[in-house]
Amino acid sequence: MSVKHIPLKEISFAAKTGFLSKALWHKFFTTRSYSRNSRIWHRFVEDGYFRPHESKMLPDVLILGNRSLVELERRGIAAVTKPHLGQFDHDEKAGNIILSLEQGKVLDSFTTEAELKRKNWLWTKTTQDGKDAKFPDLTLQLSKPAKYRTVALEIEQSKKTFDRYMKVMNSYAVTKEIEIVVFIANQQYIFNSISRAMKEVSYPSWERPVGFGEMEAWLKNPLTAPIYMSRGVESIEQWMREKRERAG
């Protein structure tokens, strides 16, 4: 791979997520033949841009190598740390959603939880407010025009204690920069617990609405996936269209 073939798209993605999986790379980054893709994937490692994840349970996952870190430093970009084994499936789902939305050309930018934790590390370690803070799994900046510009996504794969759900909703109740929160899960129990927690903490849903989405639909197409809200069913595609129609 010559200097002019630095895999910048892959490096930029891994800088924000901590990894590059073969499954996401095949789906979103390349359209070449299988044999050509296989050679390119191996050259990422041979050329020092990526290296294999240390976990033997993640054989098709790469993390940033030294050449990528040098390239990012040159551009003034700080990379997040790699996800551990127990976190990877969650983070790959988040990556799938983000890359699908980028493909749909509805995003100005996005921020991962790992980026926010890195940025606010000292605050979270030294203050009580920081210790109780909940950073969104993903923060989306939707392109103009959009009904909501700043959207927090929470990907819930496992049950939490009710106390934890209350802390999450308390945190979002005072997070002014977020316009709407969408919880994505595949268990009705989780949605019920979040709804209960909202009532318990008197969550200001009129000011910062909350929606619920089914995991399977969001992984298939997050642009059109239903978002179930108190006033009906919406979608990101609808948010983009509604604003255009009103403006027109």
PDB file of N, CA and C in Angstrom, residues 108-167:
ATOM      1  N   ASP A 108     -24.472  14.702   9.657  1.00  0.00           N
ATOM      2  CA  ASP A 108     -23.370  15.660   9.581  1.00  0.00           C
ATOM      3  C   ASP A 108     -22.154  15.087  10.303  1.00  0.00           C
ATOM      4  N   SER A 109     -22.420  14.448  11.462  1.00  0.00           N
ATOM      5  CA  SER A 109     -21.341  13.849  12.247  1.00  0.00           C
ATOM      6  C   SER A 109     -21.941  12.913  13.286  1.00  0.00           C
ATOM      7  N   PHE A 110     -21.070  12.164  13.952  1.00  0.00           N
ATOM      8  CA  PHE A 110     -21.511  11.332  15.066  1.00  0.00           C
ATOM      9  C   PHE A 110     -20.396  11.247  16.102  1.00  0.00           C
ATOM     10  N   THR A 111     -20.782  10.974  17.333  1.00  0.00           N
ATOM     11  CA  THR A 111     -19.824  10.829  18.430  1.00  0.00           C
ATOM     12  C   THR A 111     -20.134   9.533  19.161  1.00  0.00           C
ATOM     13  N   THR A 112     -19.109   8.746  19.444  1.00  0.00           N
ATOM     14  CA  THR A 112     -19.304   7.497  20.173  1.00  0.00           C
ATOM     15  C   THR A 112     -19.148   7.723  21.679  1.00  0.00           C
ATOM     16  N   GLU A 113     -19.669   6.765  22.436  1.00  0.00           N
ATOM     17  CA  GLU A 113     -19.508   6.822  23.897  1.00  0.00           C
ATOM     18  C   GLU A 113     -18.025   6.827  24.267  1.00  0.00           C
ATOM     19  N   ALA A 114     -17.232   6.030  23.564  1.00  0.00           N
ATOM     20  CA  ALA A 114     -15.798   5.957  23.854  1.00  0.00           C
ATOM     21  C   ALA A 114     -15.123   7.323  23.681  1.00  0.00           C
ATOM     22  N   GLU A 115     -15.531   8.086  22.669  1.00  0.00           N
ATOM     23  CA  GLU A 115     -14.965   9.428  22.467  1.00  0.00           C
ATOM     24  C   GLU A 115     -15.307  10.353  23.619  1.00  0.00           C
ATOM     25  N   LEU A 116     -16.571  10.310  24.071  1.00  0.00           N
ATOM     26  CA  LEU A 116     -17.000  11.180  25.174  1.00  0.00           C
ATOM     27  C   LEU A 116     -16.304  10.801  26.477  1.00  0.00           C
ATOM     28  N   LYS A 117     -16.122   9.506  26.708  1.00  0.00           N
ATOM     29  CA  LYS A 117     -15.424   9.056  27.919  1.00  0.00           C
ATOM     30  C   LYS A 117     -13.966   9.503  27.906  1.00  0.00           C
ATOM     31  N   ARG A 118     -13.327   9.416  26.731  1.00  0.00           N
ATOM     32  CA  ARG A 118     -11.936   9.870  26.633  1.00  0.00           C
ATOM     33  C   ARG A 118     -11.829  11.365  26.873  1.00  0.00           C
ATOM     34  N   LYS A 119     -12.747  12.110  26.270  1.00  0.00           N
ATOM     35  CA  LYS A 119     -12.726  13.569  26.387  1.00  0.00           C
ATOM     36  C   LYS A 119     -12.989  14.032  27.814  1.00  0.00           C
ATOM     37  N   ASN A 120     -13.874  13.309  28.525  1.00  0.00           N
ATOM     38  CA  ASN A 120     -14.289  13.738  29.872  1.00  0.00           C
ATOM     39  C   ASN A 120     -13.688  12.868  30.977  1.00  0.00           C
ATOM     40  N   TRP A 121     -12.577  12.205  30.684  1.00  0.00           N
ATOM     41  CA  TRP A 121     -11.997  11.239  31.620  1.00  0.00           C
ATOM     42  C   TRP A 121     -11.733  11.839  33.001  1.00  0.00           C
ATOM     43  N   LEU A 122     -11.075  12.996  33.061  1.00  0.00           N
ATOM     44  CA  LEU A 122     -10.730  13.595  34.350  1.00  0.00           C
ATOM     45  C   LEU A 122     -11.973  13.966  35.148  1.00  0.00           C
ATOM     46  N   TRP A 123     -12.967  14.525  34.474  1.00  0.00           N
ATOM     47  CA  TRP A 123     -14.222  14.916  35.139  1.00  0.00           C
ATOM     48  C   TRP A 123     -14.928  13.704  35.739  1.00  0.00           C
ATOM     49  N   THR A 124     -14.969  12.599  34.986  1.00  0.00           N
ATOM     50  CA  THR A 124     -15.672  11.404  35.477  1.00  0.00           C
ATOM     51  C   THR A 124     -14.941  10.765  36.645  1.00  0.00           C
ATOM     52  N   LYS A 125     -13.635  10.959  36.739  1.00  0.00           N
ATOM     53  CA  LYS A 125     -12.852  10.330  37.804  1.00  0.00           C
ATOM     54  C   LYS A 125     -12.768  11.181  39.074  1.00  0.00           C
ATOM     55  N   THR A 126     -13.003  12.488  38.946  1.00  0.00           N
ATOM     56  CA  THR A 126     -12.728  13.366  40.090  1.00  0.00           C
ATOM     57  C   THR A 126     -13.948  14.090  40.662  1.00  0.00           C
ATOM     58  N   THR A 127     -15.109  14.000  40.012  1.00  0.00           N
ATOM     59  CA  THR A 127     -16.300  14.695  40.524  1.00  0.00           C
ATOM     60  C   THR A 127     -17.464  13.718  40.673  1.00  0.00           C
ATOM     61  N   GLN A 128     -18.373  14.025  41.606  1.00  0.00           N
ATOM     62  CA  GLN A 128     -19.539  13.169  41.811  1.00  0.00           C
ATOM     63  C   GLN A 128     -20.457  13.204  40.601  1.00  0.00           C
ATOM     64  N   ASP A 129     -20.657  14.410  40.041  1.00  0.00           N
ATOM     65  CA  ASP A 129     -21.490  14.518  38.835  1.00  0.00           C
ATOM     66  C   ASP A 129     -20.914  13.670  37.704  1.00  0.00           C
ATOM     67  N   GLY A 130     -19.589  13.683  37.584  1.00  0.00           N
ATOM     68  CA  GLY A 130     -18.928  12.915  36.545  1.00  0.00           C
ATOM     69  C   GLY A 130     -19.086  11.419  36.738  1.00  0.00           C
ATOM     70  N   LYS A 131     -19.015  10.977  37.997  1.00  0.00           N
ATOM     71  CA  LYS A 131     -19.155   9.546  38.288  1.00  0.00           C
ATOM     72  C   LYS A 131     -20.552   9.046  37.949  1.00  0.00           C
ATOM     73  N   ASP A 132     -21.562   9.914  38.085  1.00  0.00           N
ATOM     74  CA  ASP A 132     -22.952   9.519  37.803  1.00  0.00           C
ATOM     75  C   ASP A 132     -23.367   9.787  36.357  1.00  0.00           C
ATOM     76  N   ALA A 133     -22.472  10.375  35.569  1.00  0.00           N
ATOM     77  CA  ALA A 133     -22.831  10.778  34.206  1.00  0.00           C
ATOM     78  C   ALA A 133     -23.075   9.565  33.321  1.00  0.00           C
ATOM     79  N   LYS A 134     -24.022   9.705  32.385  1.00  0.00           N
ATOM     80  CA  LYS A 134     -24.293   8.673  31.385  1.00  0.00           C
ATOM     81  C   LYS A 134     -24.064   9.277  30.012  1.00  0.00           C
ATOM     82  N   PHE A 135     -23.071   8.768  29.307  1.00  0.00           N
ATOM     83  CA  PHE A 135     -22.815   9.234  27.957  1.00  0.00           C
ATOM     84  C   PHE A 135     -23.580   8.356  26.972  1.00  0.00           C
ATOM     85  N   PRO A 136     -24.207   8.947  25.958  1.00  0.00           N
ATOM     86  CA  PRO A 136     -24.934   8.139  24.965  1.00  0.00           C
ATOM     87  C   PRO A 136     -24.014   7.157  24.258  1.00  0.00           C
ATOM     88  N   ASP A 137     -24.560   5.994  23.900  1.00  0.00           N
ATOM     89  CA  ASP A 137     -23.779   5.056  23.090  1.00  0.00           C
ATOM     90  C   ASP A 137     -23.386   5.725  21.778  1.00  0.00           C
ATOM     91  N   LEU A 138     -24.314   6.463  21.196  1.00  0.00           N
ATOM     92  CA  LEU A 138     -24.050   7.237  19.981  1.00  0.00           C
ATOM     93  C   LEU A 138     -24.785   8.565  20.070  1.00  0.00           C
ATOM     94  N   THR A 139     -24.130   9.626  19.671  1.00  0.00           N
ATOM     95  CA  THR A 139     -24.781  10.926  19.531  1.00  0.00           C
ATOM     96  C   THR A 139     -24.737  11.305  18.057  1.00  0.00           C
ATOM     97  N   LEU A 140     -25.906  11.460  17.466  1.00  0.00           N
ATOM     98  CA  LEU A 140     -26.013  11.780  16.038  1.00  0.00           C
ATOM     99  C   LEU A 140     -26.254  13.262  15.838  1.00  0.00           C
ATOM    100  N   GLN A 141     -25.573  13.836  14.881  1.00  0.00           N
ATOM    101  CA  GLN A 141     -25.901  15.181  14.408  1.00  0.00           C
ATOM    102  C   GLN A 141     -26.517  15.003  13.025  1.00  0.00           C
ATOM    103  N   LEU A 142     -27.844  15.051  12.969  1.00  0.00           N
ATOM    104  CA  LEU A 142     -28.517  14.860  11.686  1.00  0.00           C
ATOM    105  C   LEU A 142     -28.357  16.091  10.806  1.00  0.00           C
ATOM    106  N   SER A 143     -28.327  15.872   9.513  1.00  0.00           N
ATOM    107  CA  SER A 143     -28.157  16.962   8.551  1.00  0.00           C
ATOM    108  C   SER A 143     -29.398  17.855   8.537  1.00  0.00           C
ATOM    109  N   LYS A 144     -29.174  19.119   8.214  1.00  0.00           N
ATOM    110  CA  LYS A 144     -30.309  20.039   8.036  1.00  0.00           C
ATOM    111  C   LYS A 144     -30.991  19.730   6.712  1.00  0.00           C
ATOM    112  N   PRO A 145     -32.293  19.902   6.600  1.00  0.00           N
ATOM    113  CA  PRO A 145     -33.184  20.186   7.717  1.00  0.00           C
ATOM    114  C   PRO A 145     -33.624  18.880   8.367  1.00  0.00           C
ATOM    115  N   ALA A 146     -33.816  18.886   9.672  1.00  0.00           N
ATOM    116  CA  ALA A 146     -34.283  17.691  10.371  1.00  0.00           C
ATOM    117  C   ALA A 146     -35.134  18.137  11.546  1.00  0.00           C
ATOM    118  N   LYS A 147     -36.146  17.365  11.852  1.00  0.00           N
ATOM    119  CA  LYS A 147     -37.033  17.691  12.965  1.00  0.00           C
ATOM    120  C   LYS A 147     -36.241  17.757  14.267  1.00  0.00           C
ATOM    121  N   TYR A 148     -35.304  16.799  14.442  1.00  0.00           N
ATOM    122  CA  TYR A 148     -34.376  16.812  15.576  1.00  0.00           C
ATOM    123  C   TYR A 148     -32.968  16.776  15.001  1.00  0.00           C
ATOM    124  N   ARG A 149     -32.104  17.636  15.468  1.00  0.00           N
ATOM    125  CA  ARG A 149     -30.726  17.648  14.963  1.00  0.00           C
ATOM    126  C   ARG A 149     -29.809  16.771  15.801  1.00  0.00           C
ATOM    127  N   THR A 150     -29.948  16.821  17.142  1.00  0.00           N
ATOM    128  CA  THR A 150     -29.042  16.083  18.034  1.00  0.00           C
ATOM    129  C   THR A 150     -29.797  14.942  18.692  1.00  0.00           C
ATOM    130  N   VAL A 151     -29.437  13.720  18.320  1.00  0.00           N
ATOM    131  CA  VAL A 151     -30.164  12.517  18.749  1.00  0.00           C
ATOM    132  C   VAL A 151     -29.230  11.607  19.522  1.00  0.00           C
ATOM    133  N   ALA A 152     -29.658  11.170  20.709  1.00  0.00           N
ATOM    134  CA  ALA A 152     -28.896  10.185  21.486  1.00  0.00           C
ATOM    135  C   ALA A 152     -29.478   8.804  21.235  1.00  0.00           C
ATOM    136  N   LEU A 153     -28.608   7.846  20.917  1.00  0.00           N
ATOM    137  CA  LEU A 153     -29.036   6.455  20.745  1.00  0.00           C
ATOM    138  C   LEU A 153     -28.452   5.612  21.865  1.00  0.00           C
ATOM    139  N   GLU A 154     -29.294   4.770  22.462  1.00  0.00           N
ATOM    140  CA  GLU A 154     -28.862   3.819  23.485  1.00  0.00           C
ATOM    141  C   GLU A 154     -29.161   2.411  22.993  1.00  0.00           C
ATOM    142  N   ILE A 155     -28.139   1.591  22.872  1.00  0.00           N
ATOM    143  CA  ILE A 155     -28.294   0.212  22.404  1.00  0.00           C
ATOM    144  C   ILE A 155     -28.264  -0.704  23.620  1.00  0.00           C
ATOM    145  N   GLU A 156     -29.429  -1.207  23.985  1.00  0.00           N
ATOM    146  CA  GLU A 156     -29.577  -1.980  25.223  1.00  0.00           C
ATOM    147  C   GLU A 156     -29.658  -3.472  24.896  1.00  0.00           C
ATOM    148  N   GLN A 157     -28.592  -4.207  25.191  1.00  0.00           N
ATOM    149  CA  GLN A 157     -28.562  -5.636  24.877  1.00  0.00           C
ATOM    150  C   GLN A 157     -28.893  -6.519  26.074  1.00  0.00           C
ATOM    151  N   SER A 158     -28.742  -5.980  27.281  1.00  0.00           N
ATOM    152  CA  SER A 158     -28.978  -6.793  28.476  1.00  0.00           C
ATOM    153  C   SER A 158     -29.713  -5.970  29.526  1.00  0.00           C
ATOM    154  N   LYS A 159     -30.367  -6.670  30.437  1.00  0.00           N
ATOM    155  CA  LYS A 159     -31.127  -6.009  31.493  1.00  0.00           C
ATOM    156  C   LYS A 159     -30.197  -5.320  32.480  1.00  0.00           C
ATOM    157  N   LYS A 160     -30.610  -4.143  32.920  1.00  0.00           N
ATOM    158  CA  LYS A 160     -29.903  -3.431  33.989  1.00  0.00           C
ATOM    159  C   LYS A 160     -30.808  -3.401  35.224  1.00  0.00           C
ATOM    160  N   THR A 161     -30.236  -3.040  36.353  1.00  0.00           N
ATOM    161  CA  THR A 161     -31.069  -2.884  37.549  1.00  0.00           C
ATOM    162  C   THR A 161     -31.963  -1.669  37.361  1.00  0.00           C
ATOM    163  N   PHE A 162     -33.086  -1.645  38.059  1.00  0.00           N
ATOM    164  CA  PHE A 162     -33.997  -0.513  37.936  1.00  0.00           C
ATOM    165  C   PHE A 162     -33.320   0.772  38.408  1.00  0.00           C
ATOM    166  N   ASP A 163     -32.480   0.661  39.414  1.00  0.00           N
ATOM    167  CA  ASP A 163     -31.738   1.821  39.911  1.00  0.00           C
ATOM    168  C   ASP A 163     -30.861   2.409  38.799  1.00  0.00           C
ATOM    169  N   ARG A 164     -30.275   1.538  37.998  1.00  0.00           N
ATOM    170  CA  ARG A 164     -29.430   2.006  36.895  1.00  0.00           C
ATOM    171  C   ARG A 164     -30.272   2.744  35.852  1.00  0.00           C
ATOM    172  N   TYR A 165     -31.453   2.223  35.532  1.00  0.00           N
ATOM    173  CA  TYR A 165     -32.323   2.910  34.573  1.00  0.00           C
ATOM    174  C   TYR A 165     -32.725   4.293  35.098  1.00  0.00           C
ATOM    175  N   MET A 166     -32.959   4.384  36.395  1.00  0.00           N
ATOM    176  CA  MET A 166     -33.321   5.683  36.983  1.00  0.00           C
ATOM    177  C   MET A 166     -32.165   6.676  36.851  1.00  0.00           C
ATOM    178  N   LYS A 167     -30.941   6.198  37.059  1.00  0.00           N
ATOM    179  CA  LYS A 167     -29.774   7.078  36.921  1.00  0.00           C
ATOM    180  C   LYS A 167     -29.613   7.547  35.474  1.00  0.00           C
TER     181      LYS A 167
END
